[in-house]
Amino acid sequence: GSGQYGARLTGRLFVVKNRLPPSLEQLPPEPLLTEEEILSKQHAWGRKRWQDDKILQADLAGCCCDCCHVNVCNVGPKFPHISNANQCLTPQLFSGLCRLGYRLSGDAVNLIAAEGPL
């Protein structure tokens, strides 16, 4: 065996919980993420996806398709705490989870990217 087996390594673990902060509770569902938005870093934050509906991002539940969010099938635990029993994310839920993760991970990413000791 190698002398490295069982070696003790130290490091830092950053945990970013995908929780909806109070500042984002009244946010409407935003447009779906596009490749162009990701590559250009021009964010569509704050723009509504469904102009006619009064639904909020926090109202979205696990469904089978995006039309269910604005119809009678929007049942179950709400965004971002959707049930693990629903393994099929709608495009709107996936996009919302990605946007939330991006918003919440900024501090951790900046610490990891910083030069020198953390």
PDB file of C-alpha atoms in Angstrom:
ATOM      1  CA  GLY A   1       0.000   0.000   0.000  1.00  0.00           C
ATOM      2  CA  SER A   2       0.840   3.626  -0.316  1.00  0.00           C
ATOM      3  CA  GLY A   3       2.037   5.759   2.566  1.00  0.00           C
ATOM      4  CA  GLN A   4      -0.794   8.170   1.732  1.00  0.00           C
ATOM      5  CA  TYR A   5      -3.567   5.866   2.951  1.00  0.00           C
ATOM      6  CA  GLY A   6      -5.161   7.362   6.020  1.00  0.00           C
ATOM      7  CA  ALA A   7      -3.347  10.669   5.603  1.00  0.00           C
ATOM      8  CA  ARG A   8      -5.118  13.543   7.307  1.00  0.00           C
ATOM      9  CA  LEU A   9      -6.020  16.379   5.030  1.00  0.00           C
ATOM     10  CA  THR A  10      -7.585  19.604   6.167  1.00  0.00           C
ATOM     11  CA  GLY A  11      -9.739  21.951   4.217  1.00  0.00           C
ATOM     12  CA  ARG A  12     -12.916  23.950   4.323  1.00  0.00           C
ATOM     13  CA  LEU A  13     -16.416  22.853   3.523  1.00  0.00           C
ATOM     14  CA  PHE A  14     -18.888  25.446   2.268  1.00  0.00           C
ATOM     15  CA  VAL A  15     -22.561  24.584   2.599  1.00  0.00           C
ATOM     16  CA  VAL A  16     -25.064  26.707   0.726  1.00  0.00           C
ATOM     17  CA  LYS A  17     -28.623  25.798   1.644  1.00  0.00           C
ATOM     18  CA  ASN A  18     -31.165  26.400  -1.086  1.00  0.00           C
ATOM     19  CA  ARG A  19     -33.614  28.230   1.170  1.00  0.00           C
ATOM     20  CA  LEU A  20     -35.845  31.084   0.095  1.00  0.00           C
ATOM     21  CA  PRO A  21     -34.833  34.207   2.046  1.00  0.00           C
ATOM     22  CA  PRO A  22     -37.613  36.644   3.035  1.00  0.00           C
ATOM     23  CA  SER A  23     -36.274  39.170   0.514  1.00  0.00           C
ATOM     24  CA  LEU A  24     -37.236  36.809  -2.340  1.00  0.00           C
ATOM     25  CA  GLU A  25     -40.608  35.538  -1.057  1.00  0.00           C
ATOM     26  CA  GLN A  26     -42.618  37.966  -3.214  1.00  0.00           C
ATOM     27  CA  LEU A  27     -40.647  37.262  -6.386  1.00  0.00           C
ATOM     28  CA  PRO A  28     -42.723  36.248  -9.424  1.00  0.00           C
ATOM     29  CA  PRO A  29     -41.643  33.249 -11.504  1.00  0.00           C
ATOM     30  CA  GLU A  30     -38.874  34.579 -13.728  1.00  0.00           C
ATOM     31  CA  PRO A  31     -38.240  33.675 -17.377  1.00  0.00           C
ATOM     32  CA  LEU A  32     -36.662  30.308 -18.044  1.00  0.00           C
ATOM     33  CA  LEU A  33     -32.878  30.285 -18.114  1.00  0.00           C
ATOM     34  CA  THR A  34     -31.414  30.300 -21.579  1.00  0.00           C
ATOM     35  CA  GLU A  35     -27.947  29.438 -22.808  1.00  0.00           C
ATOM     36  CA  GLU A  36     -27.546  33.032 -23.980  1.00  0.00           C
ATOM     37  CA  GLU A  37     -28.330  34.381 -20.496  1.00  0.00           C
ATOM     38  CA  ILE A  38     -25.868  32.023 -18.824  1.00  0.00           C
ATOM     39  CA  LEU A  39     -23.051  32.785 -21.280  1.00  0.00           C
ATOM     40  CA  SER A  40     -23.612  36.550 -21.361  1.00  0.00           C
ATOM     41  CA  LYS A  41     -24.210  37.016 -17.631  1.00  0.00           C
ATOM     42  CA  GLN A  42     -27.030  39.434 -18.535  1.00  0.00           C
ATOM     43  CA  HIS A  43     -29.610  38.313 -15.985  1.00  0.00           C
ATOM     44  CA  ALA A  44     -33.364  38.452 -16.459  1.00  0.00           C
ATOM     45  CA  TRP A  45     -33.951  38.841 -12.729  1.00  0.00           C
ATOM     46  CA  GLY A  46     -37.167  40.463 -11.643  1.00  0.00           C
ATOM     47  CA  ARG A  47     -38.954  40.003 -14.973  1.00  0.00           C
ATOM     48  CA  LYS A  48     -42.150  37.990 -14.800  1.00  0.00           C
ATOM     49  CA  ARG A  49     -42.685  34.879 -16.875  1.00  0.00           C
ATOM     50  CA  TRP A  50     -46.485  34.810 -16.643  1.00  0.00           C
ATOM     51  CA  GLN A  51     -47.718  38.402 -16.812  1.00  0.00           C
ATOM     52  CA  ASP A  52     -51.409  37.590 -16.293  1.00  0.00           C
ATOM     53  CA  ASP A  53     -51.078  35.411 -13.217  1.00  0.00           C
ATOM     54  CA  LYS A  54     -50.727  36.419  -9.595  1.00  0.00           C
ATOM     55  CA  ILE A  55     -48.555  33.372  -8.796  1.00  0.00           C
ATOM     56  CA  LEU A  56     -45.272  33.860  -6.940  1.00  0.00           C
ATOM     57  CA  GLN A  57     -42.107  31.787  -7.216  1.00  0.00           C
ATOM     58  CA  ALA A  58     -42.793  30.601  -3.639  1.00  0.00           C
ATOM     59  CA  ASP A  59     -46.204  29.260  -4.795  1.00  0.00           C
ATOM     60  CA  LEU A  60     -44.735  26.761  -7.271  1.00  0.00           C
ATOM     61  CA  ALA A  61     -45.102  23.104  -6.351  1.00  0.00           C
ATOM     62  CA  GLY A  62     -43.830  19.883  -7.866  1.00  0.00           C
ATOM     63  CA  CYS A  63     -45.798  19.228 -11.040  1.00  0.00           C
ATOM     64  CA  CYS A  64     -45.440  17.338 -14.282  1.00  0.00           C
ATOM     65  CA  CYS A  65     -45.381  20.361 -16.616  1.00  0.00           C
ATOM     66  CA  ASP A  66     -45.286  24.151 -16.451  1.00  0.00           C
ATOM     67  CA  CYS A  67     -48.977  24.565 -17.272  1.00  0.00           C
ATOM     68  CA  CYS A  68     -49.784  22.806 -13.972  1.00  0.00           C
ATOM     69  CA  HIS A  69     -48.282  25.708 -12.016  1.00  0.00           C
ATOM     70  CA  VAL A  70     -51.049  28.029 -13.173  1.00  0.00           C
ATOM     71  CA  ASN A  71     -53.837  25.438 -13.208  1.00  0.00           C
ATOM     72  CA  VAL A  72     -55.336  23.159 -10.542  1.00  0.00           C
ATOM     73  CA  CYS A  73     -52.405  20.709 -10.356  1.00  0.00           C
ATOM     74  CA  ASN A  74     -50.045  23.003  -8.406  1.00  0.00           C
ATOM     75  CA  VAL A  75     -50.210  20.910  -5.209  1.00  0.00           C
ATOM     76  CA  GLY A  76     -47.695  19.681  -2.654  1.00  0.00           C
ATOM     77  CA  PRO A  77     -44.720  21.274  -0.909  1.00  0.00           C
ATOM     78  CA  LYS A  78     -43.837  24.665  -2.352  1.00  0.00           C
ATOM     79  CA  PHE A  79     -40.660  26.131  -3.855  1.00  0.00           C
ATOM     80  CA  PRO A  80     -37.838  25.557  -3.056  1.00  0.00           C
ATOM     81  CA  HIS A  81     -38.862  22.694  -0.741  1.00  0.00           C
ATOM     82  CA  ILE A  82     -40.437  20.452  -3.363  1.00  0.00           C
ATOM     83  CA  SER A  83     -40.820  16.788  -2.508  1.00  0.00           C
ATOM     84  CA  ASN A  84     -38.091  14.324  -3.418  1.00  0.00           C
ATOM     85  CA  ALA A  85     -40.876  11.970  -4.451  1.00  0.00           C
ATOM     86  CA  ASN A  86     -41.294  14.136  -7.557  1.00  0.00           C
ATOM     87  CA  GLN A  87     -38.118  13.444  -9.518  1.00  0.00           C
ATOM     88  CA  CYS A  88     -39.407  15.278 -12.590  1.00  0.00           C
ATOM     89  CA  LEU A  89     -38.727  18.997 -12.339  1.00  0.00           C
ATOM     90  CA  THR A  90     -40.687  21.279 -14.617  1.00  0.00           C
ATOM     91  CA  PRO A  91     -38.624  23.741 -16.650  1.00  0.00           C
ATOM     92  CA  GLN A  92     -39.898  26.540 -14.378  1.00  0.00           C
ATOM     93  CA  LEU A  93     -38.908  24.733 -11.157  1.00  0.00           C
ATOM     94  CA  PHE A  94     -35.485  23.835 -12.534  1.00  0.00           C
ATOM     95  CA  SER A  95     -34.863  27.389 -13.701  1.00  0.00           C
ATOM     96  CA  GLY A  96     -36.044  28.805 -10.355  1.00  0.00           C
ATOM     97  CA  LEU A  97     -33.803  26.440  -8.378  1.00  0.00           C
ATOM     98  CA  CYS A  98     -30.802  27.372 -10.554  1.00  0.00           C
ATOM     99  CA  ARG A  99     -31.465  31.096 -10.140  1.00  0.00           C
ATOM    100  CA  LEU A 100     -31.892  30.721  -6.375  1.00  0.00           C
ATOM    101  CA  GLY A 101     -28.700  28.683  -6.070  1.00  0.00           C
ATOM    102  CA  TYR A 102     -26.814  31.322  -8.048  1.00  0.00           C
ATOM    103  CA  ARG A 103     -28.123  34.117  -5.840  1.00  0.00           C
ATOM    104  CA  LEU A 104     -27.338  32.294  -2.594  1.00  0.00           C
ATOM    105  CA  SER A 105     -23.893  30.961  -3.520  1.00  0.00           C
ATOM    106  CA  GLY A 106     -22.174  34.273  -4.321  1.00  0.00           C
ATOM    107  CA  ASP A 107     -20.426  34.679  -0.963  1.00  0.00           C
ATOM    108  CA  ALA A 108     -19.160  31.090  -0.946  1.00  0.00           C
ATOM    109  CA  VAL A 109     -17.918  31.323  -4.536  1.00  0.00           C
ATOM    110  CA  ASN A 110     -16.083  34.576  -3.779  1.00  0.00           C
ATOM    111  CA  LEU A 111     -14.377  33.006  -0.747  1.00  0.00           C
ATOM    112  CA  ILE A 112     -13.318  29.934  -2.713  1.00  0.00           C
ATOM    113  CA  ALA A 113     -12.033  32.042  -5.618  1.00  0.00           C
ATOM    114  CA  ALA A 114     -10.086  34.439  -3.403  1.00  0.00           C
ATOM    115  CA  GLU A 115      -6.326  34.060  -3.443  1.00  0.00           C
ATOM    116  CA  GLY A 116      -4.511  33.211  -0.242  1.00  0.00           C
ATOM    117  CA  PRO A 117      -5.777  31.517   2.889  1.00  0.00           C
ATOM    118  CA  LEU A 118      -9.484  31.427   3.510  1.00  0.00           C
TER     119      LEU A 118
END
